[in-house]
Coordinates of C-alpha atoms in Angstrom, one line a residue:
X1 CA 0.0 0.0 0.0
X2 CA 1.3 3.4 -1.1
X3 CA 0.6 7.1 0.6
X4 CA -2.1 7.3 -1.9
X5 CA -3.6 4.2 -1.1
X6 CA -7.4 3.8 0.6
X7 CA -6.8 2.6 4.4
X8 CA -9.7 1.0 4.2
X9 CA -9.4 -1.3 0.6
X10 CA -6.2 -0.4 -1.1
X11 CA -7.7 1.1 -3.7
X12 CA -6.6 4.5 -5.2
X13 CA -7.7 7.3 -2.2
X14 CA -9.8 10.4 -3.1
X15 CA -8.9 12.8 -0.3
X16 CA -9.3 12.4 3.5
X17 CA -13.0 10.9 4.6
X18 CA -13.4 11.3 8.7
X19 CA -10.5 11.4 9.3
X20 CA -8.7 8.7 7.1
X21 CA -7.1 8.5 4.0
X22 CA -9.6 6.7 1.8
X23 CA -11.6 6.7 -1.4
X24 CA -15.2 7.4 -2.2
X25 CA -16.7 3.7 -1.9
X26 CA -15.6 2.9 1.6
X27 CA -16.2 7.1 2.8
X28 CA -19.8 6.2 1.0
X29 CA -20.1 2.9 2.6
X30 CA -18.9 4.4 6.4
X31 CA -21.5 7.6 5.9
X32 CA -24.4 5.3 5.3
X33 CA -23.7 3.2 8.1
X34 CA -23.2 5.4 10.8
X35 CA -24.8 9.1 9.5
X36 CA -28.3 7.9 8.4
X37 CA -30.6 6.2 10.9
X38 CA -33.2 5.2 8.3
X39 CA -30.7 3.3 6.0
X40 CA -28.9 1.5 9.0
X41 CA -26.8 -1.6 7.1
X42 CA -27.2 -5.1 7.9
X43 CA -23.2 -5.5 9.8
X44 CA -24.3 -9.3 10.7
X45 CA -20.1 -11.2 9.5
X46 CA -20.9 -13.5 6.6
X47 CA -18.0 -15.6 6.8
X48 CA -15.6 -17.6 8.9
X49 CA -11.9 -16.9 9.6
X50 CA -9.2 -17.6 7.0
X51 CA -11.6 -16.3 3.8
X52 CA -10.7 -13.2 2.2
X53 CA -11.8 -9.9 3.0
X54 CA -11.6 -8.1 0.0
X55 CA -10.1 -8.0 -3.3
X56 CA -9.7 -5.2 -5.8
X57 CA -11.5 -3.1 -3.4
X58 CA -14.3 -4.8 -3.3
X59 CA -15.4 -6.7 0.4
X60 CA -18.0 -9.5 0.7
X61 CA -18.8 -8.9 4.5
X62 CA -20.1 -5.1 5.7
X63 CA -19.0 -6.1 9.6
X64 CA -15.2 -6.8 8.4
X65 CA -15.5 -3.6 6.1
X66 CA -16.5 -1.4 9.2
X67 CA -14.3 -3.2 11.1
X68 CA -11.3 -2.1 9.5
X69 CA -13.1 1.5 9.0
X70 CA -12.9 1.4 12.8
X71 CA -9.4 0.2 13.6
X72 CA -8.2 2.8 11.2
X73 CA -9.6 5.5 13.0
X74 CA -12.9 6.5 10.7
X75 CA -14.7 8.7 12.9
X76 CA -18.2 10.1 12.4
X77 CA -18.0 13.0 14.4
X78 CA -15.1 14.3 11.5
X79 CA -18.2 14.2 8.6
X80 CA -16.9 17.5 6.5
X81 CA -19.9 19.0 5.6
X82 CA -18.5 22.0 3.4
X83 CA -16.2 19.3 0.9
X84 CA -16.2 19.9 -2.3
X85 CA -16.6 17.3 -4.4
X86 CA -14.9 18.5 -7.6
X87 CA -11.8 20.2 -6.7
X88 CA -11.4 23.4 -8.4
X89 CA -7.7 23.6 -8.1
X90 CA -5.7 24.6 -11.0
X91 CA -2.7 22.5 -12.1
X92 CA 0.0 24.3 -13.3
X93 CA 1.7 24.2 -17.0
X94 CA 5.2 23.7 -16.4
X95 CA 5.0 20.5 -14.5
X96 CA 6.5 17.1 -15.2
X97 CA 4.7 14.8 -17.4
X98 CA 3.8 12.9 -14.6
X99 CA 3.0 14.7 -11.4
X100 CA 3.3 12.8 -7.8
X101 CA 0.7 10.7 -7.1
X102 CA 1.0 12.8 -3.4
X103 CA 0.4 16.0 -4.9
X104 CA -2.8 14.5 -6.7
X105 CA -4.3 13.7 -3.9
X106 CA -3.5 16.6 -2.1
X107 CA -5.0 18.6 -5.7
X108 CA -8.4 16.2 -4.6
X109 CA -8.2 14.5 -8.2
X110 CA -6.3 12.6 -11.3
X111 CA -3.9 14.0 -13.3
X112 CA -4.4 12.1 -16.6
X113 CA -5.0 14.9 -18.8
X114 CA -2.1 17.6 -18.9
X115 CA -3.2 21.1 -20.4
X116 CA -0.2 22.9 -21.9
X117 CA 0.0 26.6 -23.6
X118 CA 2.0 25.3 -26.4
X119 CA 2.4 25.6 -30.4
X120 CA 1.8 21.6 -31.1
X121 CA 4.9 21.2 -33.3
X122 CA 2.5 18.9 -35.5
X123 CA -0.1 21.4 -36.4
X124 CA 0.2 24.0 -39.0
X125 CA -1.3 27.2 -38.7
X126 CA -1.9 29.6 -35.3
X127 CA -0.5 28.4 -31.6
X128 CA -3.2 26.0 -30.2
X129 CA -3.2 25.1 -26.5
X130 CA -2.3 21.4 -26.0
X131 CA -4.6 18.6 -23.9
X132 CA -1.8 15.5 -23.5
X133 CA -4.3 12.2 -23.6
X134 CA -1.4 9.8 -23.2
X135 CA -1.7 9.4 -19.1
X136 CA -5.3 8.9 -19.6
X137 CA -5.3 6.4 -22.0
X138 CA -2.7 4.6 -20.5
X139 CA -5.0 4.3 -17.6
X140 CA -7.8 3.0 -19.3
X141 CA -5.6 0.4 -21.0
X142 CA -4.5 -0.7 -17.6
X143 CA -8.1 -1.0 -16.6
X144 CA -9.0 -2.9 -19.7
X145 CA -5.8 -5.1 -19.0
X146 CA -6.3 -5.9 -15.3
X147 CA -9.8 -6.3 -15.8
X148 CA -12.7 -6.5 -13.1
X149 CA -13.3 -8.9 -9.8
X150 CA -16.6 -10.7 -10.9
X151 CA -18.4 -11.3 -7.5
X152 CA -21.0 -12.6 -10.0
X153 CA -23.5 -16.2 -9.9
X154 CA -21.6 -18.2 -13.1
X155 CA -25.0 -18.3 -13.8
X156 CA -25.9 -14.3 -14.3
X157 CA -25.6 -13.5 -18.2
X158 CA -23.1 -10.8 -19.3
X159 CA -26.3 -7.8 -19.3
X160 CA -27.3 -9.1 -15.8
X161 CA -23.0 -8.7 -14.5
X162 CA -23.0 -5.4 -16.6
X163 CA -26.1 -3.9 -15.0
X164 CA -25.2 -5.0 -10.9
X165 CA -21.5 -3.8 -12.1
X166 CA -23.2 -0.4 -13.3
X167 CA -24.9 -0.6 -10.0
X168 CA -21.8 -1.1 -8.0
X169 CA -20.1 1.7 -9.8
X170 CA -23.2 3.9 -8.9
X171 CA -22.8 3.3 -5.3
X172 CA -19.2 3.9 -5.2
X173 CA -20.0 7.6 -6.1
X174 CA -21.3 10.0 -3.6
X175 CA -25.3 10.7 -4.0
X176 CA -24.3 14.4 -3.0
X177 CA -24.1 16.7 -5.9
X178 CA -21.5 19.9 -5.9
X179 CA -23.6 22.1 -7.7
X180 CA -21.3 24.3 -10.0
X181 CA -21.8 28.0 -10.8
X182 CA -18.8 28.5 -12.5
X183 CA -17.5 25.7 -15.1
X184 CA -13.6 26.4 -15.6
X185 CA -11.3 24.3 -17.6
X186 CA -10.4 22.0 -14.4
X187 CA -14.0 21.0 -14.4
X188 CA -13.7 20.3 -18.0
X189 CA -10.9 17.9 -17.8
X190 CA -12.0 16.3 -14.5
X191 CA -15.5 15.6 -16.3
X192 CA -13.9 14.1 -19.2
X193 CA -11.5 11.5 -17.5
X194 CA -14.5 10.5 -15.3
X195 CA -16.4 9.4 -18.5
X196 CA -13.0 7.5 -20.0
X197 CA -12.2 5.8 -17.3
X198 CA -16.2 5.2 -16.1
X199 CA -16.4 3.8 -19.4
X200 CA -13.0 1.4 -19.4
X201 CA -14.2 0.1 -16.0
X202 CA -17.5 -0.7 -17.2
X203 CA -16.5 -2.8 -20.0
X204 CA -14.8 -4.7 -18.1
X205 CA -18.1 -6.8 -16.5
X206 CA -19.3 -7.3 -20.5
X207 CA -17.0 -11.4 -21.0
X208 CA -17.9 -11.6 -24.8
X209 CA -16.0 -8.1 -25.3
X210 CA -13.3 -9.0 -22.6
X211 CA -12.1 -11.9 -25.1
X212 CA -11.0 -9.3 -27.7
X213 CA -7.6 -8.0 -27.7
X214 CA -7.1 -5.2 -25.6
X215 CA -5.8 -2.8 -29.0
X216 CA -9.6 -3.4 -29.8
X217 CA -11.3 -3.0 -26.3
X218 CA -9.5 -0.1 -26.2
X219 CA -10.0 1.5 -29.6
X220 CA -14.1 0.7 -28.5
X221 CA -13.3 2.5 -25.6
X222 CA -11.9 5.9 -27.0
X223 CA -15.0 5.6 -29.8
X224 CA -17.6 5.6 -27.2
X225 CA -16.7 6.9 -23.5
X226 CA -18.2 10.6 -24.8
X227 CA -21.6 8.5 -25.5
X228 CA -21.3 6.6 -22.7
X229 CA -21.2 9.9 -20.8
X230 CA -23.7 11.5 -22.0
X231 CA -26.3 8.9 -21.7
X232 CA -25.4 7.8 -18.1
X233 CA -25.4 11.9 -17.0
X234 CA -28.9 11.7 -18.8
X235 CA -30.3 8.8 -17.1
X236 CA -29.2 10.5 -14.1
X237 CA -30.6 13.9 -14.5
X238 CA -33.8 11.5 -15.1
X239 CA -33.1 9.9 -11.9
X240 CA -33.3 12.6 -9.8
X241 CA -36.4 14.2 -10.8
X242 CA -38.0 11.6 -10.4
X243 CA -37.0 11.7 -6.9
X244 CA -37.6 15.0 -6.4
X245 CA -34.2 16.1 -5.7
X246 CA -33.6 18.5 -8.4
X247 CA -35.9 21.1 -8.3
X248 CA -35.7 22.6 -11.4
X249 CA -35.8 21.3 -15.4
X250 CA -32.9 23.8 -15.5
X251 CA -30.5 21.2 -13.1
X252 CA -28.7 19.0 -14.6
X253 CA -25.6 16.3 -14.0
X254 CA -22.6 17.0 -15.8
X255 CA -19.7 14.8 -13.6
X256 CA -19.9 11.9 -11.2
X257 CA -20.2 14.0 -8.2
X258 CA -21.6 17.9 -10.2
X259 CA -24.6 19.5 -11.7
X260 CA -24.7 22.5 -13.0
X261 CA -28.3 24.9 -13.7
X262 CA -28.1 25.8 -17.0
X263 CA -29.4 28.9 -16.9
X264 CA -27.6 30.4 -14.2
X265 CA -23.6 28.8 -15.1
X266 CA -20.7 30.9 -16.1
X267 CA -18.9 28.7 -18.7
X268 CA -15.0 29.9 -18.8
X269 CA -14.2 29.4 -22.8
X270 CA -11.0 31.5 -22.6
X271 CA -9.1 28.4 -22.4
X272 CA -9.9 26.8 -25.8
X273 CA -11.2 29.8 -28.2
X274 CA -10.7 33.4 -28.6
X275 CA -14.6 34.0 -29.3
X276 CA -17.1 34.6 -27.0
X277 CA -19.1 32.2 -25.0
X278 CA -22.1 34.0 -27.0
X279 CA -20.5 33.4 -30.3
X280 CA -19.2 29.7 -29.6
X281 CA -22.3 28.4 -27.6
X282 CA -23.8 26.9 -30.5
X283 CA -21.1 24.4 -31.6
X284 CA -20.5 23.3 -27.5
X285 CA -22.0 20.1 -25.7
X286 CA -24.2 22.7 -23.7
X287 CA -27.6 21.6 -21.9
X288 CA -29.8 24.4 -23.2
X289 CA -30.6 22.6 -26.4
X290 CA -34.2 21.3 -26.7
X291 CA -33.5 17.9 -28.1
X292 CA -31.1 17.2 -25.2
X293 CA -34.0 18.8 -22.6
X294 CA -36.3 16.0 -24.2
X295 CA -33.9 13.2 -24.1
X296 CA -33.9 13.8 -19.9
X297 CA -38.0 14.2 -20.0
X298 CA -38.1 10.9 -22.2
X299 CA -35.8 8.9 -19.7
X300 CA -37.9 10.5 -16.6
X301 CA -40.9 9.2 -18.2
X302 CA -39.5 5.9 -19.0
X303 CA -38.0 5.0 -15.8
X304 CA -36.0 2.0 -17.1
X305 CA -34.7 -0.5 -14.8
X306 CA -30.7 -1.0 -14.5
X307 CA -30.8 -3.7 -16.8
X308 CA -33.2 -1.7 -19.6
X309 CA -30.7 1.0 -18.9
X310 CA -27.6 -1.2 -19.3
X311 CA -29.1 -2.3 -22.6
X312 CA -30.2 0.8 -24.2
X313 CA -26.8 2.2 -23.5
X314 CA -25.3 -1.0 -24.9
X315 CA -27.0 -0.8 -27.9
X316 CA -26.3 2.9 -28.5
X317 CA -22.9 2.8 -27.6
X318 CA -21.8 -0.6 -29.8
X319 CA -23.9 0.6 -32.8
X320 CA -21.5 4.0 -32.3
X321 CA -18.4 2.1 -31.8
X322 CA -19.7 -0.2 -35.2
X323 CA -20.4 3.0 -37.2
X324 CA -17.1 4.8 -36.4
X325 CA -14.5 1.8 -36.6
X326 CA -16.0 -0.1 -39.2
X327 CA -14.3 -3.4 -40.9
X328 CA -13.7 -6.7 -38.3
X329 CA -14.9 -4.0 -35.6
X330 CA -18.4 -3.3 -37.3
X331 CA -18.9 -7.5 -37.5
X332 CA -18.1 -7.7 -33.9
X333 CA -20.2 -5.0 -32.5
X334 CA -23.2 -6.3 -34.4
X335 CA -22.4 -9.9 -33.2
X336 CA -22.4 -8.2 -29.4
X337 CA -25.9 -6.5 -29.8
X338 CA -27.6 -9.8 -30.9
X339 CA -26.3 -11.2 -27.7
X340 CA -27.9 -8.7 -25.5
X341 CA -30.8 -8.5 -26.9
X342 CA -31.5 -12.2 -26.5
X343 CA -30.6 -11.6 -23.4
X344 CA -32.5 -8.5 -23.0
X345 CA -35.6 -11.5 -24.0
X346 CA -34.5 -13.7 -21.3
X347 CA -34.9 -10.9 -18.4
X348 CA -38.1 -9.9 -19.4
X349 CA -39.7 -14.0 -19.9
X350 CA -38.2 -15.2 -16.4
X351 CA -37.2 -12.4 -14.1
X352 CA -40.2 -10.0 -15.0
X353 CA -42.7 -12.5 -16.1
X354 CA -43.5 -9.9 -19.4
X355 CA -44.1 -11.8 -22.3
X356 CA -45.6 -9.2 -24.0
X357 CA -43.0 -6.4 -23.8
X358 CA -43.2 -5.3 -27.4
X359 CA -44.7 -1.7 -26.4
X360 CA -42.0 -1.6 -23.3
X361 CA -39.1 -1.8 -26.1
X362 CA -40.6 0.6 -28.3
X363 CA -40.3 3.1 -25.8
X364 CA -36.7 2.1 -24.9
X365 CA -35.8 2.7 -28.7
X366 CA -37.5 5.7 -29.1
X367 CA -34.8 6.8 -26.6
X368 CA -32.3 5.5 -28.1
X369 CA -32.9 7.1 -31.5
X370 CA -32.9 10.0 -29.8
X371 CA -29.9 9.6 -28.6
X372 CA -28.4 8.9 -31.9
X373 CA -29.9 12.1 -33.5
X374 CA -28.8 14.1 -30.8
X375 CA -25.3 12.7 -31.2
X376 CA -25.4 13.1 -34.9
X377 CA -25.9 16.5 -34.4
X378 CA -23.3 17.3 -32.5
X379 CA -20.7 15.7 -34.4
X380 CA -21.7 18.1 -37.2
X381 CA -21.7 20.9 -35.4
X382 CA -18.1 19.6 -33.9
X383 CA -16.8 19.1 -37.8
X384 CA -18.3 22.6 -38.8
X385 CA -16.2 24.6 -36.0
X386 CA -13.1 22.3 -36.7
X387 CA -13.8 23.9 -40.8
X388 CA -13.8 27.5 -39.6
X389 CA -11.2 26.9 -36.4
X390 CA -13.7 28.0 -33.5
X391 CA -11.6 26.7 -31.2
X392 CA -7.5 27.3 -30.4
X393 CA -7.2 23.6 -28.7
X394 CA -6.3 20.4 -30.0
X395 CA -5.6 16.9 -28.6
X396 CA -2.5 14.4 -28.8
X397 CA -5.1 12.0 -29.9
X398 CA -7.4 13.8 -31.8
X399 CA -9.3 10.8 -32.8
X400 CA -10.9 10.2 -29.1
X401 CA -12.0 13.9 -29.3
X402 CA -15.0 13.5 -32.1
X403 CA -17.9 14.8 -30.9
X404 CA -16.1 17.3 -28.2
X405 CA -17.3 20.4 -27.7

């Protein structure tokens, strides 16, 4: 275990949660069990002595969890009720290529993108400001390569180990939203290394696409993890309006742990165009589009389960990944959304008893083609200000960047 390591699981550490250096799943885990009376967890040991505890972060007993939450000094009374949850802080340009994991923790996030005020030497024309890639993607290969701890049934299909997966990943993040009022470049990059690596980890529960090499996984990866983002941040804006915690249509979920009201955010721009936020608004990813207002009212109205959700998104996201790759690629990803939708059939026959779910899956796709439109649309309007150079930035892997703006 390094300085940067969770006390609690080993697992990479997010800052310091009541009083010990730990990440967000076991600071999420200790809050519920000890701040909120009405969700009190069952802490009853499920096994003997001698079995392991936990692996890859990930423990199979909540009273050996706690347990160790205890003995390393987790203490309830040292809840920080001011924490951000996205740190603001800005990273400066001249910097090695690879700053100390220390310092990123103290910073209260990744360092996998690297902004630079450069002339890339590659690039004709005007100086453009730099965004390095390299750590990042290095990070999701890792991911990819190491793979995920399945604490799955051998039984459970590859959509059912996706969906509890997605469900696991949900609960390692906190349900406390940083509402932000002014989106700066740090928010930016945070955002977009969220939705990479979300994305890496993620396919790593689907065993039909873990059997490809890990150049294709990965090249899946960089094709889709803006999709993939967008569609989970929409399901989620969904999510809680249904629930009554947002009250306004205006709120909505930009990062694992933001939202931002989009009438009433300051976007900085000055860090990737010379123009206006007025004159560039129309070619960015903003929220004050209709079609991407009725994409959230369509998945509030829906109300899909986890495994609808883990389908639609699977099917929008491998059809995306088949459209942009093409070839062997194309073949594959077409192979893979057969496979989920028989097993999409399966979930509804036996676990929901439906078998009459024809006007249930109409309404998924309608989403869905949404979706596609909405991300058609954007990569126009991202290939329209690349023709008249709206914007002074550019990537060392420009590919990953399609629809980014």
């Amino acid at each position: 275990m390094t300085v940067s390591d969770c006390e609690i699981c080993g697992q990479t550490a997010h800052g310091n949660h009541f009083g010990v250096l730990s990440c967000r799943a076991c600071a999420a885990f200790f809050r519920r069990a000890t701040l909120n009376p009405k969700k009190k967890l069952n802490l009853n040991c499920i096994h003997g002595q001698n079995l392991e505890i936990h692996r890859n972060g990930f423990f199979s007993c909540k009273k050996c969890r706690m347990k160790k939450c205890l003995e390393r000094g987790m203490d309830a009374s040292k809840f920080q009720l001011d924490r951000d949850m996205i740190s603001t802080a800005m990273v400066p340009v001249k910097v090695p290529l690879m700053i100390p994991q220390s310092l990123a923790t103290f910073l209260g996030r990744p360092n996998f993108l690297i902004y630079c005020n450069a002339q890339d030497p590659t690039s004709p024309g005007p100086a453009k400001n730099v965004v390095d890639c390299n750590h990042l993607l290095d990070r999701a290969t890792e991911i990819l390569k190491n793979g995920s701890w399945k604490p799955f049934s051998p039984q459970m299909n590859s959509l059912e180990q996706m969906s509890a997966a997605f469900e696991n990943m949900k609960i390692s993040k906190s349900s406390e939203l940083q509402l932000i009022t002014h989106m700066n470049k740090d928010h930016t990059l945070l955002i977009w290394e969220q939705e990479m690596l979300n994305t890496a980890e993620w396919l790593t529960n689907f065993s039909e696409f873990n059997s490809l090499p890990i150049t294709v996984q990965m090249e899946v990866v960089k094709s889709i993890w803006q999709t993939y983002g967008r569609f989970e941040k929409l399901a989620k804006t969904a999510e809680f309006r249904r629930k009554k915690l947002f009250k306004s249509d205006n709120l909505f979920v930009v990062g694992d742990e933001a939202c931002l009201d989009s009438e009433n955010t300051v976007v900085d721009v000055s860090w990737f165009t010379n123009y206006s936020y007025e004159q560039v608004s129309y070619f960015m990813d903003c929220f004050h589009n209709e079609a991407f207002r009725q994409i959230a009212k369509e998945f509030e109205t829906l109300n899909p389960t986890t495994t609808e959700l883990n389908f639609m998104l699977l099917q929008v996201c491998l059809q995306e990944a088949g459209k942009k790759l093409q070839g062997d690629v194309t073949k594959m990803t077409d192979y893979l959304q057969d496979l989920i939708s028989n097993q999409l059939h399966n979930y509804y026959i036996i676990v929901r008893n439906m078998p009459n779910y024809s006007a249930r899956l109409t309404k998924m796709m309608k989403v869905c083609n949404l979706m596609r439109h909405d991300l058609r649309r954007q990569a126009e309007k991202s290939k329209l200000a690349m023709t008249f150079d709206v914007f002074n930035i550019t990537f060392s892997h420009p590919e990953i960047m399609g629809n980014c703006g």
